[in-house]
Coordinates of C-alpha atoms and ligand atoms in Angstrom, one line a residue:
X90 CA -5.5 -2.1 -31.7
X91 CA -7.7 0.5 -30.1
X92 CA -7.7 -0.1 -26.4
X93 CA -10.6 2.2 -25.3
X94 CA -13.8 4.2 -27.4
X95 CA -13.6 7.3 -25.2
X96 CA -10.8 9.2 -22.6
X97 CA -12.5 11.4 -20.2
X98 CA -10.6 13.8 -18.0
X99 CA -12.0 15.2 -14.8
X100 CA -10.7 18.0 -12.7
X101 CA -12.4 17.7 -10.1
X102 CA -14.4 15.1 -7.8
X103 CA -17.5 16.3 -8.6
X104 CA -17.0 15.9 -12.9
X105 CA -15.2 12.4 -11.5
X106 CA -18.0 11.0 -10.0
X107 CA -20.9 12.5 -12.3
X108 CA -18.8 10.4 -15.0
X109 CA -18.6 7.4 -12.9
X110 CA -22.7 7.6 -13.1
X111 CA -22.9 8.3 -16.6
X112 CA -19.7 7.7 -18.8
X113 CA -20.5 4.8 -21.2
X114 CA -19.7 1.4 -19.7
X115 CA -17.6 -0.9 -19.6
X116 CA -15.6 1.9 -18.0
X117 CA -12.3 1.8 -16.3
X118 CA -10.1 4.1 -13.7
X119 CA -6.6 5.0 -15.3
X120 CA -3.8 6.4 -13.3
X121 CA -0.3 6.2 -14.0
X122 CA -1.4 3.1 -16.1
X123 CA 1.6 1.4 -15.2
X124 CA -0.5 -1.7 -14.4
X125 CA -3.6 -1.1 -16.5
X126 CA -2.0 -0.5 -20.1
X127 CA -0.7 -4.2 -20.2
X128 CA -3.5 -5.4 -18.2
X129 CA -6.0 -4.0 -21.2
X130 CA -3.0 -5.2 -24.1
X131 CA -2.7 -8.7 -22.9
X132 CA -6.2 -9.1 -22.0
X133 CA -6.2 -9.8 -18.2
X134 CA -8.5 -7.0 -18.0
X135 CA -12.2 -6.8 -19.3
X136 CA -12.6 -4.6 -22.6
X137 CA -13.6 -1.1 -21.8
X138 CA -15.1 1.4 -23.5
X139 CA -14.6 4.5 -21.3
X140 CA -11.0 5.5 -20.0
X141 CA -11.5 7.9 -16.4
X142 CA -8.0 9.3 -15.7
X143 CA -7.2 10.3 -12.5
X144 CA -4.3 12.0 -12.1
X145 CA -6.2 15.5 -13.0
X146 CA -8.7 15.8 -10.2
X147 CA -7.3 18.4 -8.2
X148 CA -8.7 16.9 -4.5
X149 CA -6.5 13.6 -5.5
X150 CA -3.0 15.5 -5.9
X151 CA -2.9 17.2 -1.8
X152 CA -0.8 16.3 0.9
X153 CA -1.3 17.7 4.0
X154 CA -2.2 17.6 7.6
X155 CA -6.0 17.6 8.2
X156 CA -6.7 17.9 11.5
X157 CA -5.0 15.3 13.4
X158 CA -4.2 13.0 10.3
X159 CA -2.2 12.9 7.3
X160 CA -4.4 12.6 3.7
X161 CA -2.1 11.8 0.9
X162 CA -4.0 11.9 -2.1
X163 CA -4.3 8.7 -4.4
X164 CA -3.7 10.3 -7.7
X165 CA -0.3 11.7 -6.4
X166 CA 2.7 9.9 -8.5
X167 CA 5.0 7.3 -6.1
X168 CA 8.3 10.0 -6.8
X169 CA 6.0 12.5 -5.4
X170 CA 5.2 10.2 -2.0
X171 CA 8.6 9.4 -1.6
X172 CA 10.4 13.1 -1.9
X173 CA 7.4 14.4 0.4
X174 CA 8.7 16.2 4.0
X175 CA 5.1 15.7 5.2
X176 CA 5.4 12.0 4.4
X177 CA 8.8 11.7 5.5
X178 CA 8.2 13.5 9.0
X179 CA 4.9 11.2 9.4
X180 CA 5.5 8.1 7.4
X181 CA 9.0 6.7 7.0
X182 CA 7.7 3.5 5.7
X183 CA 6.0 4.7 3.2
X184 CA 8.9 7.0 2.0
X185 CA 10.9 4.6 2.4
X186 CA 8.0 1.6 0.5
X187 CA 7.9 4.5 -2.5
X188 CA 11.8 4.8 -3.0
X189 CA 11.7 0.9 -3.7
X190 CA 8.8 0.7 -5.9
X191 CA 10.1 -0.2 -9.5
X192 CA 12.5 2.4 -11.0
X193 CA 12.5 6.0 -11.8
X194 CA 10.6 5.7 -14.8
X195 CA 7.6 3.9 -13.5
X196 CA 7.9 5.8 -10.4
X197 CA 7.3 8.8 -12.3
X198 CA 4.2 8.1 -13.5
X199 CA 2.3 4.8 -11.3
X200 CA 0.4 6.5 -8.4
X201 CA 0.0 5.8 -4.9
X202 CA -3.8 5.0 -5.1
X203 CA -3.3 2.5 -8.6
X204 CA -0.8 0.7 -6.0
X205 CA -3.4 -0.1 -4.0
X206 CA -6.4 -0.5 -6.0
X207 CA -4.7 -3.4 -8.2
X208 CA -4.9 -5.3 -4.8
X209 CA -1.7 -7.1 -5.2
X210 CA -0.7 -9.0 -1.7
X211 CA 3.0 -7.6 -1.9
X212 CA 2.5 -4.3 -3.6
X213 CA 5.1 -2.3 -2.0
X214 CA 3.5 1.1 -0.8
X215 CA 0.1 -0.7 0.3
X216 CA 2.1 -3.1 2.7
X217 CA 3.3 0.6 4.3
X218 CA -0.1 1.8 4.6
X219 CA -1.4 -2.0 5.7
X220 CA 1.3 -1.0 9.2
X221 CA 0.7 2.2 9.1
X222 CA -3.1 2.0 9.6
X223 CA -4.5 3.7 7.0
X224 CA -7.7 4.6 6.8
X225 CA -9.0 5.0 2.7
X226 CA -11.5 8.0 1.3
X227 CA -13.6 6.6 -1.3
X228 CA -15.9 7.9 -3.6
X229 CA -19.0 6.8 -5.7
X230 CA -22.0 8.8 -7.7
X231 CA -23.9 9.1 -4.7
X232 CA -21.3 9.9 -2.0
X233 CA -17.6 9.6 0.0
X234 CA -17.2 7.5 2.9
X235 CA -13.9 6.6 5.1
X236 CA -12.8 2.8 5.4
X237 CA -10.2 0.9 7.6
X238 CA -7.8 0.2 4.8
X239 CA -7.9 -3.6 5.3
X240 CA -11.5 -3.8 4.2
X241 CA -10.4 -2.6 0.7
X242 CA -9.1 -6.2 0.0
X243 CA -10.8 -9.1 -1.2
X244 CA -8.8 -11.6 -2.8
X245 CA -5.1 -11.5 -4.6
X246 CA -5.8 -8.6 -7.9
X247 CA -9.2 -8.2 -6.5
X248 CA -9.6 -5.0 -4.5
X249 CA -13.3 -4.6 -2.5
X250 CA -14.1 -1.3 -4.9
X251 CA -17.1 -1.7 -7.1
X252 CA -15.5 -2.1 -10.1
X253 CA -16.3 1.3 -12.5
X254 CA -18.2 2.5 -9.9
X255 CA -16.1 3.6 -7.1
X256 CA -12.7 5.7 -6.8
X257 CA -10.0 6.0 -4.3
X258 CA -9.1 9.3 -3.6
X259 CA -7.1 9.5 -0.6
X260 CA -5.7 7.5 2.3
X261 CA -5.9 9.5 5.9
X262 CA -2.9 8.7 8.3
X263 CA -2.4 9.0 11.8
X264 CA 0.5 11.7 12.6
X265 CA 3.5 10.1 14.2
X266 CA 4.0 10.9 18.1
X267 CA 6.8 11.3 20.3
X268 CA 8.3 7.4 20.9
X269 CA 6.6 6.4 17.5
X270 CA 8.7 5.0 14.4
X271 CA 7.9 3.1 11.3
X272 CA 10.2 1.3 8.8
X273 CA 9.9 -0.8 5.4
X274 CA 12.4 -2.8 3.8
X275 CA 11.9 -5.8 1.2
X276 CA 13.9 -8.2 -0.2
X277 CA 14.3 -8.6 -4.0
X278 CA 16.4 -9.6 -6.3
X279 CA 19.5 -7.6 -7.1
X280 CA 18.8 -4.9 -9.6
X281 CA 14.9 -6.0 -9.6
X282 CA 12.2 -3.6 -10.8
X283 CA 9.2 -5.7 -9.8
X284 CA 7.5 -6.3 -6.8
X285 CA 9.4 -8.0 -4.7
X286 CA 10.2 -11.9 -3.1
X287 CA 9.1 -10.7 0.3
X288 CA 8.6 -6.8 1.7
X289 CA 7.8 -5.9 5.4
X290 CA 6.9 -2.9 7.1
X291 CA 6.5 -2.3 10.8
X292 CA 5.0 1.0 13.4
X293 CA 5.6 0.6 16.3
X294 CA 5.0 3.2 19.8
X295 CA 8.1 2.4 22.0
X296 CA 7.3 3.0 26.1
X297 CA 11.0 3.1 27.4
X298 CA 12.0 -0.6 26.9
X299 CA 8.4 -2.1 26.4
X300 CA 6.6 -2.1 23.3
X301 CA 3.3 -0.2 24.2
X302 CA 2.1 -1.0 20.4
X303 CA 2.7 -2.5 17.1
X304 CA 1.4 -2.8 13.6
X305 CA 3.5 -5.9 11.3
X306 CA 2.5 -6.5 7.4
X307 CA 4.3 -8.8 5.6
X308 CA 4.0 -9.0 1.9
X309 CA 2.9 -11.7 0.0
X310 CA 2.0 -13.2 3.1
X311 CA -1.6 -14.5 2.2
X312 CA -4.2 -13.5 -0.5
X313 CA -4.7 -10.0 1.1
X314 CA -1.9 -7.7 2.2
X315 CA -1.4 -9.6 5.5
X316 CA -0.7 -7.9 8.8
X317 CA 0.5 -10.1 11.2
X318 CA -2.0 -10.1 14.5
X319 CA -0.8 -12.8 16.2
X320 CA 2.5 -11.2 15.8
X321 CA 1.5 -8.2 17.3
X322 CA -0.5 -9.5 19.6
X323 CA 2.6 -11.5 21.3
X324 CA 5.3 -8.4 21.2
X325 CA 2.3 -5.9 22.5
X326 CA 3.2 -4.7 26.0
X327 CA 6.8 -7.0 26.1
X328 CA 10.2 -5.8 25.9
X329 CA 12.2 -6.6 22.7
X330 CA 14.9 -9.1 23.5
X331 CA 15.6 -12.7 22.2
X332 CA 12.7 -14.6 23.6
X333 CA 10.1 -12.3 22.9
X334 CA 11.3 -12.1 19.1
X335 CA 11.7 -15.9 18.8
X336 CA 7.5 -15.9 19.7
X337 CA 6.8 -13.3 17.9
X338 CA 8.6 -15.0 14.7
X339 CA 6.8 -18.5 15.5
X340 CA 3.6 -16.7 15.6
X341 CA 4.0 -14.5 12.4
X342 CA 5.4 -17.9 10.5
X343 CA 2.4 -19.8 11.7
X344 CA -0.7 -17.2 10.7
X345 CA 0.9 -16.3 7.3
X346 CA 0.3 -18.3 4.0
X347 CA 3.9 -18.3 1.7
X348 CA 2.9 -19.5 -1.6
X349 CA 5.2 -20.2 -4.3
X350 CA 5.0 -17.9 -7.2
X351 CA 6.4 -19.2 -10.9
X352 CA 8.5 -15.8 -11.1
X353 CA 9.5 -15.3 -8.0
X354 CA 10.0 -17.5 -5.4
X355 CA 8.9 -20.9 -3.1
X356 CA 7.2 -20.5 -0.2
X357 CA 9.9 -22.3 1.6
X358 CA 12.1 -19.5 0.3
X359 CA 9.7 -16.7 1.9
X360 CA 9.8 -18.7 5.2
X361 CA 13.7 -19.1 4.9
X362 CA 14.0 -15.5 4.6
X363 CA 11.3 -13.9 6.7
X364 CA 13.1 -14.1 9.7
X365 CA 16.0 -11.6 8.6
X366 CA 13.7 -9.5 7.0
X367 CA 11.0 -9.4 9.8
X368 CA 14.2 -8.9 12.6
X369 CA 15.7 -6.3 10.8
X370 CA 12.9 -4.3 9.9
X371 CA 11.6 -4.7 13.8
X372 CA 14.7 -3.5 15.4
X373 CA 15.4 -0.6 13.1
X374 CA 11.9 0.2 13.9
X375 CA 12.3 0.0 17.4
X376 CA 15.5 2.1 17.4
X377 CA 13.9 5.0 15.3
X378 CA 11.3 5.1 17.8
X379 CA 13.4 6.2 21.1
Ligands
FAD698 C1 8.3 -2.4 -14.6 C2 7.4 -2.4 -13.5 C3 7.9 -2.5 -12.2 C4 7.0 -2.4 -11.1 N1 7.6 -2.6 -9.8 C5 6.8 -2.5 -8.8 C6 7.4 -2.6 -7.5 O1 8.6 -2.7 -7.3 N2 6.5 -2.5 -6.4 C7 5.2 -2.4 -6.5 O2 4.5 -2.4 -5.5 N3 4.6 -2.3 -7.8 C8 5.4 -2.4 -8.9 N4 4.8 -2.3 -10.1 C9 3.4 -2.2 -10.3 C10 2.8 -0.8 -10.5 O3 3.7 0.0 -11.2 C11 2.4 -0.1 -9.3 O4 1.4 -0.9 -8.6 C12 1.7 1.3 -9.5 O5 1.7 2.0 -8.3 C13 0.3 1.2 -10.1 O6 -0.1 2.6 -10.2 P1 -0.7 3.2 -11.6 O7 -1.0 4.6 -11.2 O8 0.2 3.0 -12.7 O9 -2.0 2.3 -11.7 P2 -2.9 2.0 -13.0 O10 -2.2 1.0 -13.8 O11 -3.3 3.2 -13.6 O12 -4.2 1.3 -12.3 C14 -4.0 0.1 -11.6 C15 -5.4 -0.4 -11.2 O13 -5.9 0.5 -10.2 C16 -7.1 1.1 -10.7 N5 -7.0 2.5 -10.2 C17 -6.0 3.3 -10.4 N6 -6.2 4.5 -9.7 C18 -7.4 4.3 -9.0 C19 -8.1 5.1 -8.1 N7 -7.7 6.3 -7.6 N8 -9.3 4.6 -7.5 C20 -9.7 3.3 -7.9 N9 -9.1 2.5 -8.8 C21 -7.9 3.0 -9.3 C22 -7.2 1.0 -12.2 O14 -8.5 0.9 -12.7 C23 -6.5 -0.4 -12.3 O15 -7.4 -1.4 -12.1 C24 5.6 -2.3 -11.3 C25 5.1 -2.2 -12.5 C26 6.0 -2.2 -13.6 C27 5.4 -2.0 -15.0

């Protein structure tokens, strides 16, 4: 079965985007085509007739400190995100979000940008970036524009990218101050390569004992990558101890949606098990960030 008419392959953001305007349609981005391939094979994804690979275009494969922020580029493979210093020094969560993601295989090849483009609410290394406060670089024929990385989410699969006409190619991150730390754990089953029963990542910015601020994202927690407001809205400014956690955990229980998933879990399960998850990832969080 022949999946696609024609495979182009830019080098550059320029060739990418004068293809986005006038490549052959249907068209489709491929990365690491970890999701894509059986997307197109089992039909959940519309025929296409163009291919656009990614991982080429030499503006999409950087990591480096712009500035005052950290751009990691979206056609950079998930073994690549998680071995980075840069992103090590800046981003533990996502280092830590990368090393979870699958298994060495797929990690070669998926990229950090198809992650997040697929717009699954409990895809590993967008849950990171969800905390971490990413900001996304996107592309189209006509120009690139900067985006809080929440807005790039619509509805569970469905990412707010004009579909064949727009491209990720980078996320921006703040760099990590003094008394700043960030962690990601999930929970899945053992030996699992899939995304998993319930992931969490947390940044927080530690003033001595009180929490001066706090990001929370908790995946699948609704039909976006959730971050948990209330959540954060209840720890900001508090120390961590007992009672503060206990209204923090109501508060995060009460504004996400669990939903049961056929080949995963019930949403009674993801409630169960939140409050481990959520504690631990806080308070290794908050200890990092002395
Ligand atoms: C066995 C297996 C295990 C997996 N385990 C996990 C897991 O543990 N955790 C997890 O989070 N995910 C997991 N996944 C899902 C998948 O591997 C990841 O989401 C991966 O990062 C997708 O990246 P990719 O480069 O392969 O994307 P692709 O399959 O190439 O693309 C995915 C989607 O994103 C679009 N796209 C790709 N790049 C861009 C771009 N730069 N701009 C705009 N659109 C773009 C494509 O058009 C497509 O719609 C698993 C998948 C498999 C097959």
């Amino acid at each position: 079965m022949t999946l696609w008419q024609q495979y182009l392959q830019p080098k550059n953001l320029s060739q990418a985007r004068e293809a986005l305007a006038s490549a052959p349609k249907p068209l489709a981005l491929i990365a690491g085509g970890t999701d894509l391939m059986l997307d197109l094979e089992q039909g959940r994804h519309e025929p296409v007739h163009t291919l656009i690979d990614v991982t080429g275009i030499e503006e999409m494969l950087v990591i480096e400190v712009r500035d005052d922020r950290l751009f990691i580029g979206a056609g950079i493979s998930v073994n690549r995100v998680a071995q980075d210093p840069l992103v090590a020094a800046h981003a533990q969560a996502l280092t830590e979000a990368a090393n979870l993601i699958a298994g060495p295989q797929v990690r070669n090849v998926a990229t950090l940008g198809g992650n997040v483009a697929h717009a699954l609410p409990a895809a590993d290394g967008t849950i990171a970036l969800l905390a971490l406060d990413a900001q996304a670089e996107i592309a189209n024929a006509s120009g690139i524009r900067c985006i809080p990385f929440h807005e790039l989410f619509l509805g569970p699969g469905k990412s707010a990218l004009k579909h064949g006409e727009e491209l990720l190619v980078g996320f921006y991150l703040p760099l990590k101050q003094d008394h700043q730390a960030s962690c990601f754990k999930r929970i899945m089953r053992p030996q699992g390569v899939a995304l998993p029963i319930l992931n969490c990542a947390v940044w927080i910015a530690r003033e001595e004992n009180c929490i001066a601020d706090i990001h929370i994202a908790v995946g699948p927690g609704g039909a976006t990558p959730f971050r948990a407001t209330n959540a954060e809205n209840t720890l900001r400014g508090q120390p961590l101890n007992d009672e503060a956690f206990a209204h923090t955990l109501e508060a995060l229980l009460a504004q996400a949606q669990f939903r049961t998933s056929a080949r995963r879990a019930s949403a009674d399960y993801r409630k169960h098990i939140a409050m481990g998850l959520f504690k631990d990832v806080l308070e290794t969080a908050w200890e990092r960030a002395r």
